[in-house]
mmCIF file of N, CA and C in Angstrom:
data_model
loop_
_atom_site.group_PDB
_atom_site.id
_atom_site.type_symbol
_atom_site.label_atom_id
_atom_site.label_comp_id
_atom_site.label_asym_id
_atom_site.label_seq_id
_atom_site.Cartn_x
_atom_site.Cartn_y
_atom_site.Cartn_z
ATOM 1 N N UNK A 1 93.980 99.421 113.255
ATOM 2 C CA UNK A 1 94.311 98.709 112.044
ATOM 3 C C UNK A 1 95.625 99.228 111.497
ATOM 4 N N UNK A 2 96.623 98.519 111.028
ATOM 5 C CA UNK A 2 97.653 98.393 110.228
ATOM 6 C C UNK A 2 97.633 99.061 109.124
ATOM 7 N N UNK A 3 98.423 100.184 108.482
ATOM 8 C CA UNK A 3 98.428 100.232 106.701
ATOM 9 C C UNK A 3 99.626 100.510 106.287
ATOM 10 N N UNK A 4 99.555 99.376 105.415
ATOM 11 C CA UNK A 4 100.522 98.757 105.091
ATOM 12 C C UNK A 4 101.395 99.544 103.513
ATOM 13 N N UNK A 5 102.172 99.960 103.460
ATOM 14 C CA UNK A 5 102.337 100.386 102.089
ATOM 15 C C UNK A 5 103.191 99.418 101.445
ATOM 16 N N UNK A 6 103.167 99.039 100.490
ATOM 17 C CA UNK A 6 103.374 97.939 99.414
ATOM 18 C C UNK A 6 103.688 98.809 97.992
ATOM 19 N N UNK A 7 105.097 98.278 97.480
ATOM 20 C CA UNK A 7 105.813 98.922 96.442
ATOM 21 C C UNK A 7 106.536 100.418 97.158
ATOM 22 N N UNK A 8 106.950 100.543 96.385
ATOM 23 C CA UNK A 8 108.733 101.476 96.388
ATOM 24 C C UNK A 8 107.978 103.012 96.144
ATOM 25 N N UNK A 9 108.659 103.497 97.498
ATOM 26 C CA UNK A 9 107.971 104.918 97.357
ATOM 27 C C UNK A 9 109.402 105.880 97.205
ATOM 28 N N UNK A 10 109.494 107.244 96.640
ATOM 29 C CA UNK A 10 110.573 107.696 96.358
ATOM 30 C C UNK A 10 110.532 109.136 96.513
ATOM 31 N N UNK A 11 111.631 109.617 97.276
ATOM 32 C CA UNK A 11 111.927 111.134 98.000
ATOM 33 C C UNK A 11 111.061 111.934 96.479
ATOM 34 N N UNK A 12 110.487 113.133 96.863
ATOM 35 C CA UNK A 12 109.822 114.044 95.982
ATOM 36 C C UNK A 12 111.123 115.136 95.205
ATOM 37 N N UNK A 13 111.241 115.598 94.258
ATOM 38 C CA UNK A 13 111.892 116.699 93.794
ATOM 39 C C UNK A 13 111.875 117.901 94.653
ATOM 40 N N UNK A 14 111.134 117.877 95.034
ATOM 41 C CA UNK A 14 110.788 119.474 95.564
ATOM 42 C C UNK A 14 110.106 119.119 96.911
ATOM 43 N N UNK A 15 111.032 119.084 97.834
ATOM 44 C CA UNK A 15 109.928 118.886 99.154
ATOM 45 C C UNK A 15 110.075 119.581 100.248
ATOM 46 N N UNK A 16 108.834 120.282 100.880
ATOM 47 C CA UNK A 16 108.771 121.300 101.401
ATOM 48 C C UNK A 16 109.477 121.708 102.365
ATOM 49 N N UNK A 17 110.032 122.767 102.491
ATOM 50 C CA UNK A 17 110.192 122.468 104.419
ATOM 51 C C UNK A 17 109.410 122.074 105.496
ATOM 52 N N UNK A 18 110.060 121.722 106.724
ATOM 53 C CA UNK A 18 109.978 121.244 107.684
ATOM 54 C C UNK A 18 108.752 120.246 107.413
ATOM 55 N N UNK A 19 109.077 118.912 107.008
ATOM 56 C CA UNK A 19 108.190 117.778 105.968
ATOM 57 C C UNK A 19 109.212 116.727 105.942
ATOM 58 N N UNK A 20 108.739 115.726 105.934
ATOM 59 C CA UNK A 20 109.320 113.883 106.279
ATOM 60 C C UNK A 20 109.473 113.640 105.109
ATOM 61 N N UNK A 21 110.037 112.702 104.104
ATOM 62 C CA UNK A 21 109.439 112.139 103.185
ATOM 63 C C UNK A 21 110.083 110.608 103.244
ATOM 64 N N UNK A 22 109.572 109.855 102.867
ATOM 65 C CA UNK A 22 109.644 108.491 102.436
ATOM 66 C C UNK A 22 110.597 107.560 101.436
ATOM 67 N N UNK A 23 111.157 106.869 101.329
ATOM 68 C CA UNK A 23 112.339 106.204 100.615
ATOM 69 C C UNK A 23 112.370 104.872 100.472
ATOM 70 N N UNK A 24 111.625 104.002 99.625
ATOM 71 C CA UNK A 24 111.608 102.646 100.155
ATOM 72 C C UNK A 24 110.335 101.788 100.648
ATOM 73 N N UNK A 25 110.529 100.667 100.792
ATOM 74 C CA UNK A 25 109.279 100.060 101.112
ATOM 75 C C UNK A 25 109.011 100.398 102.850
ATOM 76 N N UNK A 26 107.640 100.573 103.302
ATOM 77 C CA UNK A 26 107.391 100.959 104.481
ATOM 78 C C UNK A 26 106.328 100.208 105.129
ATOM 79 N N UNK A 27 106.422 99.674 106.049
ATOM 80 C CA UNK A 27 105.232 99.495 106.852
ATOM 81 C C UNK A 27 104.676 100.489 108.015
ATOM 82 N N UNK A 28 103.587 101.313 108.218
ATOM 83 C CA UNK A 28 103.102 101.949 108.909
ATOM 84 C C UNK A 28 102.333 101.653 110.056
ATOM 85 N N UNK A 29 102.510 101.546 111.450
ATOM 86 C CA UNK A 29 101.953 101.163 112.054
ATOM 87 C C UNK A 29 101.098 102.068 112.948
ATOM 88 N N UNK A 30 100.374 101.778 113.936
ATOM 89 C CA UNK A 30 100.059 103.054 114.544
ATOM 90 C C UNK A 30 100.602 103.719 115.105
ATOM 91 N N UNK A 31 101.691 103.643 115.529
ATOM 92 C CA UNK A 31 102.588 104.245 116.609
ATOM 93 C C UNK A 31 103.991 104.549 115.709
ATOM 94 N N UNK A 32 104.448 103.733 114.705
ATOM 95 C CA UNK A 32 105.620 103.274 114.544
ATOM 96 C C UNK A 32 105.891 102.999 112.659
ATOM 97 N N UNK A 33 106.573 103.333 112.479
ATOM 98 C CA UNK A 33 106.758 102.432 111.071
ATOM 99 C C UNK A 33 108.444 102.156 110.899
ATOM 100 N N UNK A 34 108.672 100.919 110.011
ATOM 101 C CA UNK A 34 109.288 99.794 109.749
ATOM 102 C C UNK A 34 109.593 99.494 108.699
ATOM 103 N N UNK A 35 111.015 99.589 107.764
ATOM 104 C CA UNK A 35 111.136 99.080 106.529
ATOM 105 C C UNK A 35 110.530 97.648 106.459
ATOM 106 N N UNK A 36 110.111 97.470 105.513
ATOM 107 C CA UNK A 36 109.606 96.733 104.761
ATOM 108 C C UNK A 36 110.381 95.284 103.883
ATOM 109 N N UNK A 37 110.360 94.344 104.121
ATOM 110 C CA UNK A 37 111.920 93.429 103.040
ATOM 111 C C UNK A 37 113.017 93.944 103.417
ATOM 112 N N UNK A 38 113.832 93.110 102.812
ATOM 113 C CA UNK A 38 115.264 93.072 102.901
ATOM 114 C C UNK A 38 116.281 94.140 103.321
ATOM 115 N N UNK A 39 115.597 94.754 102.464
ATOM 116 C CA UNK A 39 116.985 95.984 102.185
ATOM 117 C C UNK A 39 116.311 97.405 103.125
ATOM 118 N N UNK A 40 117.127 98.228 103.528
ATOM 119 C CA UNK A 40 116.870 99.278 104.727
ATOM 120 C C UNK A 40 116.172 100.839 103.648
ATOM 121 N N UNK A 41 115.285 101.393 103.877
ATOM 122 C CA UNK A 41 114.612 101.819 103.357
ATOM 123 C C UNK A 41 114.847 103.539 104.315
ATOM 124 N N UNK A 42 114.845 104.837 103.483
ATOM 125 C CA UNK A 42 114.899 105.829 103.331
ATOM 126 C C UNK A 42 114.061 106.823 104.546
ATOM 127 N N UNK A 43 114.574 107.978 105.054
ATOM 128 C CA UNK A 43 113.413 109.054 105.567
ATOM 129 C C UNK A 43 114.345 110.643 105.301
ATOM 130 N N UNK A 44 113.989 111.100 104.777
ATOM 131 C CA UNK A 44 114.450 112.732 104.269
ATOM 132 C C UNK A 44 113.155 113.831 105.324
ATOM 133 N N UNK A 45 114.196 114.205 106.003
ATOM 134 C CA UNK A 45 113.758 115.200 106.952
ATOM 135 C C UNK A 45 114.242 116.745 106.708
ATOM 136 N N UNK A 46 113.747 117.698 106.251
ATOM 137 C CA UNK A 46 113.431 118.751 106.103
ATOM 138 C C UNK A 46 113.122 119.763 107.595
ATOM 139 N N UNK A 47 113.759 120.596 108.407
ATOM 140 C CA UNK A 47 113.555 120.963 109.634
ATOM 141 C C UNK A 47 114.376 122.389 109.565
ATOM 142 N N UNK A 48 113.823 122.844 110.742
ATOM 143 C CA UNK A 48 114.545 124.726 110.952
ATOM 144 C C UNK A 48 114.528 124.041 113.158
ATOM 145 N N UNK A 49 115.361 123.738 113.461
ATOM 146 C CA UNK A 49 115.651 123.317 114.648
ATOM 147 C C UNK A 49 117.166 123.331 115.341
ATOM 148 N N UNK A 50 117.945 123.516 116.172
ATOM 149 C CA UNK A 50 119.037 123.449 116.904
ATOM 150 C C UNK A 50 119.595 121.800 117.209
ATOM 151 N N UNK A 51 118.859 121.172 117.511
ATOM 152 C CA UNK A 51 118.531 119.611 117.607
ATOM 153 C C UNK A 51 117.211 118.936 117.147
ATOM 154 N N UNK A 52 118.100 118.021 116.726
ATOM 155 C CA UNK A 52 117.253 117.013 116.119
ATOM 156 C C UNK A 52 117.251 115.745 116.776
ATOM 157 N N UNK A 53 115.861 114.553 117.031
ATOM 158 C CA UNK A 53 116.444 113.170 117.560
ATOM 159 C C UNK A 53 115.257 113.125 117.278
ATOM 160 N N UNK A 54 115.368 111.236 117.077
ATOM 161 C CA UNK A 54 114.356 110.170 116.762
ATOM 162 C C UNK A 54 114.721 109.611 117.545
ATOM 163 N N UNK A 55 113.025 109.010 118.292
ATOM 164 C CA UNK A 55 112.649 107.957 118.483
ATOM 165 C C UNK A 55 112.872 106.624 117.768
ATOM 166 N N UNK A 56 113.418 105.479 118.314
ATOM 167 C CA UNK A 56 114.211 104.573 117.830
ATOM 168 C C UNK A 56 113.603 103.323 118.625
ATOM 169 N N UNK A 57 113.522 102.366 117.866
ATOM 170 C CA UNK A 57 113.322 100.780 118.767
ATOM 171 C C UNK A 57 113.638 99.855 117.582
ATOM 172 N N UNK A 58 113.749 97.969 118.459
ATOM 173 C CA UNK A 58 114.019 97.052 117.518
ATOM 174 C C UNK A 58 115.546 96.732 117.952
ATOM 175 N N UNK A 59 115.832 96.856 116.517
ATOM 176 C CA UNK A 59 116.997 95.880 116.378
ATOM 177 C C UNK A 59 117.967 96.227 114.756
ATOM 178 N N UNK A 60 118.783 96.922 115.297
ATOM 179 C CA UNK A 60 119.412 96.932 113.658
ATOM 180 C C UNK A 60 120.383 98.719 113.998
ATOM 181 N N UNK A 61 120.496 98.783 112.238
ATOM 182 C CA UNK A 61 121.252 100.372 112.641
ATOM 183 C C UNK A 61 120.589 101.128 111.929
ATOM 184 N N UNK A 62 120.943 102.516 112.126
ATOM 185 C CA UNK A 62 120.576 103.601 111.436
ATOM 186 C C UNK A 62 121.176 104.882 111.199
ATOM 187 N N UNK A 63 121.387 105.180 109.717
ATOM 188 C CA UNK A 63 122.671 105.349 109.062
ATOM 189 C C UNK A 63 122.276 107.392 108.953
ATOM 190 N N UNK A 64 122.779 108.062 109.325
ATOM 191 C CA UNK A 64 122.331 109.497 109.618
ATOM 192 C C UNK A 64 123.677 110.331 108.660
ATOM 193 N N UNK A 65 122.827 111.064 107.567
ATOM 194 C CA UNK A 65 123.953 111.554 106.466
ATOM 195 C C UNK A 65 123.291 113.116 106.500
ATOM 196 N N UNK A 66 123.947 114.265 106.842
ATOM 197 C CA UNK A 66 123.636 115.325 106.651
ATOM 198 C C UNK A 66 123.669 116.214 105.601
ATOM 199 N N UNK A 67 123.532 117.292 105.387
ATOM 200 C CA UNK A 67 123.754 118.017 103.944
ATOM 201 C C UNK A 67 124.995 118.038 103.582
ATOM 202 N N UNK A 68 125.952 118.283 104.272
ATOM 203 C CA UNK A 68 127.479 117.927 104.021
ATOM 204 C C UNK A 68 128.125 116.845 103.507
ATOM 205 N N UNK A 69 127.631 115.862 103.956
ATOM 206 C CA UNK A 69 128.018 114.411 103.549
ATOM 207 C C UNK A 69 128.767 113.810 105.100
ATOM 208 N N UNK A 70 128.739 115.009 105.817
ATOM 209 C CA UNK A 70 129.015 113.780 106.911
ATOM 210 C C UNK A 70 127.751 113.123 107.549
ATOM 211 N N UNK A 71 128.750 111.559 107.880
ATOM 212 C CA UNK A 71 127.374 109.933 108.088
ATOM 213 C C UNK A 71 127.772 109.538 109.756
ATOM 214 N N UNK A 72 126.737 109.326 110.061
ATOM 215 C CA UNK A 72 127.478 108.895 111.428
ATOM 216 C C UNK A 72 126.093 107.716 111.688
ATOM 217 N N UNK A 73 126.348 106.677 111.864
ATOM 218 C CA UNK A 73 126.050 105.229 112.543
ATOM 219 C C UNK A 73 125.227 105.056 113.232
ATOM 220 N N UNK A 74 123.523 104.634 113.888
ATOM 221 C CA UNK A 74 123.476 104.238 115.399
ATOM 222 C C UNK A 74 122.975 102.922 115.410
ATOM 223 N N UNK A 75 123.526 102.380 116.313
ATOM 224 C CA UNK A 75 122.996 101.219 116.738
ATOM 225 C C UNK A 75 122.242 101.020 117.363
ATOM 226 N N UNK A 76 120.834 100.426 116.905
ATOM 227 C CA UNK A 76 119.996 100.210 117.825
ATOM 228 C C UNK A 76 119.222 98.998 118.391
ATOM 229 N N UNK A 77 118.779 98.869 119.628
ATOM 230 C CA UNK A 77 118.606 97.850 120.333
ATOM 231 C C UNK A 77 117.227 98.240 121.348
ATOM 232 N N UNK A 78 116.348 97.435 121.838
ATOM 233 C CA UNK A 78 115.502 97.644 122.555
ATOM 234 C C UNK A 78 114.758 97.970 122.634
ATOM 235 N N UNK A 79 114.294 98.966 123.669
ATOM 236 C CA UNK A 79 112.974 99.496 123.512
ATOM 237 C C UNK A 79 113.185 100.762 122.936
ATOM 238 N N UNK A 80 111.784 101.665 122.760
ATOM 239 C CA UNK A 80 111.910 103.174 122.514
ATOM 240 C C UNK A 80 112.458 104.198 123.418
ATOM 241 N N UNK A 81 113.628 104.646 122.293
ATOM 242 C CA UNK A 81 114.389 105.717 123.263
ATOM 243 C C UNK A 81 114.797 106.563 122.133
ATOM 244 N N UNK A 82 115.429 107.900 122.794
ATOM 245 C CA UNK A 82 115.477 109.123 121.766
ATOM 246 C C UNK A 82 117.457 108.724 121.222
ATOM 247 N N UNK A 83 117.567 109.278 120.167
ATOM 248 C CA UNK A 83 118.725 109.026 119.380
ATOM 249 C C UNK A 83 119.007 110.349 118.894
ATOM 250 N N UNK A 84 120.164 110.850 119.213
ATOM 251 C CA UNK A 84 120.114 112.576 118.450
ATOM 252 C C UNK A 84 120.914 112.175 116.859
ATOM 253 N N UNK A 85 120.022 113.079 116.444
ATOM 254 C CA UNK A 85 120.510 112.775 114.930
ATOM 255 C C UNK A 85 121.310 114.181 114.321
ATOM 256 N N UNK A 86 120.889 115.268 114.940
ATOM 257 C CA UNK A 86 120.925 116.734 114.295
ATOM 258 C C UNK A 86 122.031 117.702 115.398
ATOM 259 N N UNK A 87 122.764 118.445 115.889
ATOM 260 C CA UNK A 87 122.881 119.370 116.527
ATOM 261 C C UNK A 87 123.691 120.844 116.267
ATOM 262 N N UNK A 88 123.544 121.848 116.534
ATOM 263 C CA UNK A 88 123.729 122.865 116.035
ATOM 264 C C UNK A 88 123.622 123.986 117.257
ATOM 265 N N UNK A 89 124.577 125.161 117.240
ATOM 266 C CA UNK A 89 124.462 126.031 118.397
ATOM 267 C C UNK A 89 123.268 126.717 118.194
ATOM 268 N N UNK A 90 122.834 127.114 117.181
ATOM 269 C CA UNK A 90 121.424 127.953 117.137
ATOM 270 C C UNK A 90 120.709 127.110 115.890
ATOM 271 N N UNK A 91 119.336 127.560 116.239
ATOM 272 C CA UNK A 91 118.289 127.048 115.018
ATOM 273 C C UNK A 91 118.961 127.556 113.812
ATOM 274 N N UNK A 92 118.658 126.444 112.992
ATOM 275 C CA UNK A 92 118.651 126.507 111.288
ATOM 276 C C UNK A 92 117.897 125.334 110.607
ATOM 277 N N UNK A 93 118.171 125.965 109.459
ATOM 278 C CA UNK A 93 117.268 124.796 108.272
ATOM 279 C C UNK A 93 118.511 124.137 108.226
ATOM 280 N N UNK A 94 117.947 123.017 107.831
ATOM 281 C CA UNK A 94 118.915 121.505 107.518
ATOM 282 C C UNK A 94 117.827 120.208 107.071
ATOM 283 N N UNK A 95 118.840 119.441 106.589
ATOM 284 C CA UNK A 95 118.293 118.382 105.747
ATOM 285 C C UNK A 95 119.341 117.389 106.374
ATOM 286 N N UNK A 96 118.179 116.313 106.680
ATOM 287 C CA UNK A 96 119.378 115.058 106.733
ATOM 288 C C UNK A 96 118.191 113.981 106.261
ATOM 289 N N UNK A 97 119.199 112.633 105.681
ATOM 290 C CA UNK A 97 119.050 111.567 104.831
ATOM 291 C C UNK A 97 119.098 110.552 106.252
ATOM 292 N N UNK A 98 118.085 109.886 106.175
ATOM 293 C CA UNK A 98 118.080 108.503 107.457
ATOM 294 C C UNK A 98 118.256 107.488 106.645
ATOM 295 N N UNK A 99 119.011 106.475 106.652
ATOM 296 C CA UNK A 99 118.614 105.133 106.099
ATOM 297 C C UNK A 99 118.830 103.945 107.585
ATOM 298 N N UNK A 100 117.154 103.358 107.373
ATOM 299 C CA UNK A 100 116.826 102.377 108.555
ATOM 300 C C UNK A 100 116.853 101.272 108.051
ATOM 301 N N UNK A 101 117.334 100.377 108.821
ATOM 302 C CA UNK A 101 117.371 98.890 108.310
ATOM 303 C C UNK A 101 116.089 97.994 108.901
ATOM 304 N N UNK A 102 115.619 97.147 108.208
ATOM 305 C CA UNK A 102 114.793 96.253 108.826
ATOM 306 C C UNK A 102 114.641 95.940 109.746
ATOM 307 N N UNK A 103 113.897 96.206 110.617
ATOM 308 C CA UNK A 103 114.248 95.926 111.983
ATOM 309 C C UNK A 103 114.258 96.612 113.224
ATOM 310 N N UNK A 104 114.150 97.810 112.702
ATOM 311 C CA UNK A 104 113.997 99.268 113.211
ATOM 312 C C UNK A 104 112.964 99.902 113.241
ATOM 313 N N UNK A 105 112.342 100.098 114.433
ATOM 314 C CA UNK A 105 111.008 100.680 114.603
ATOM 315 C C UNK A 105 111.259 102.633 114.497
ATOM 316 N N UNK A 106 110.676 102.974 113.889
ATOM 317 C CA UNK A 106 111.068 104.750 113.297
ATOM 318 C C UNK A 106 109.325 105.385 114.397
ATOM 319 N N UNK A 107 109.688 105.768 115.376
ATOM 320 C CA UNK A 107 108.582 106.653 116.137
ATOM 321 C C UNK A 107 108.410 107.961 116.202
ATOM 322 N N UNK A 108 109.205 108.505 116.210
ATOM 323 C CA UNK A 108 109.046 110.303 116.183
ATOM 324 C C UNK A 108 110.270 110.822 115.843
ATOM 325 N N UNK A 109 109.975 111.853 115.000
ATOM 326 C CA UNK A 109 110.829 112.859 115.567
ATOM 327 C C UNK A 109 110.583 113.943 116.193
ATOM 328 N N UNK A 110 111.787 114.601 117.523
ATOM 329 C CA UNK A 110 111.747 115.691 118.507
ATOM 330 C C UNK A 110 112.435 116.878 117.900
ATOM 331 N N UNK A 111 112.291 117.860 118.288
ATOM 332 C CA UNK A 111 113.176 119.377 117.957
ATOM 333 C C UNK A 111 113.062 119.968 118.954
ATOM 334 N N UNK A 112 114.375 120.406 118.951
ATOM 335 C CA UNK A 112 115.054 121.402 120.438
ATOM 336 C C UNK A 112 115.357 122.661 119.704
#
């Protein structure tokens, strides 16, 4: 079964390490979740890792903003495949901001 979240969910003040949080309308699927309407909807990732990558499918882009403020783009198409979002010569804590557009299936994230 499907669950569906309905209405506008919004990053926490205080959120823990190594912890996901939510931005936006979402659909949850079993495998997968999916902004919701129109507009491309939020994921705040919290991690202590060297690399970072998501699992990615669909159709659309996905907009990757780190603690710095640098943004970098991906385009995505097809089936599920890994997308590096994070990289770094040794483990550390870091924070990065996802924004997914409609259309975009969000499956995992990996750490190296």
């Amino acid at each position: 079964m499907d669950l569906i979240i309905i209405g506008l969910l919004a990053y926490p003040t205080d959120q823990a390490a190594d912890t996901f949080a939510l931005d936006g309308a979402w659909t949850v699927e079993t495998q997968f979740a999916t902004p919701t309407g129109p507009e491309p909807a939020g994921i705040r990732l919290d991690y202590h890792a060297a690399e970072v990558r998501m699992v990615l499918a669909g159709e659309g882009s996905v907009r990757v903003r780190a603690a710095d403020g640098t943004e970098t783009t991906l385009d995505v198409t097809g089936t599920p495949r890994s997308y590096e979002i994070a990289r770094t010569d040794s483990v550390q804590a870091g924070v990065v901001t996802v924004d997914v557009d409609p259309g975009v299936e969000v499956y995992s994230f990996t750490f190296g």
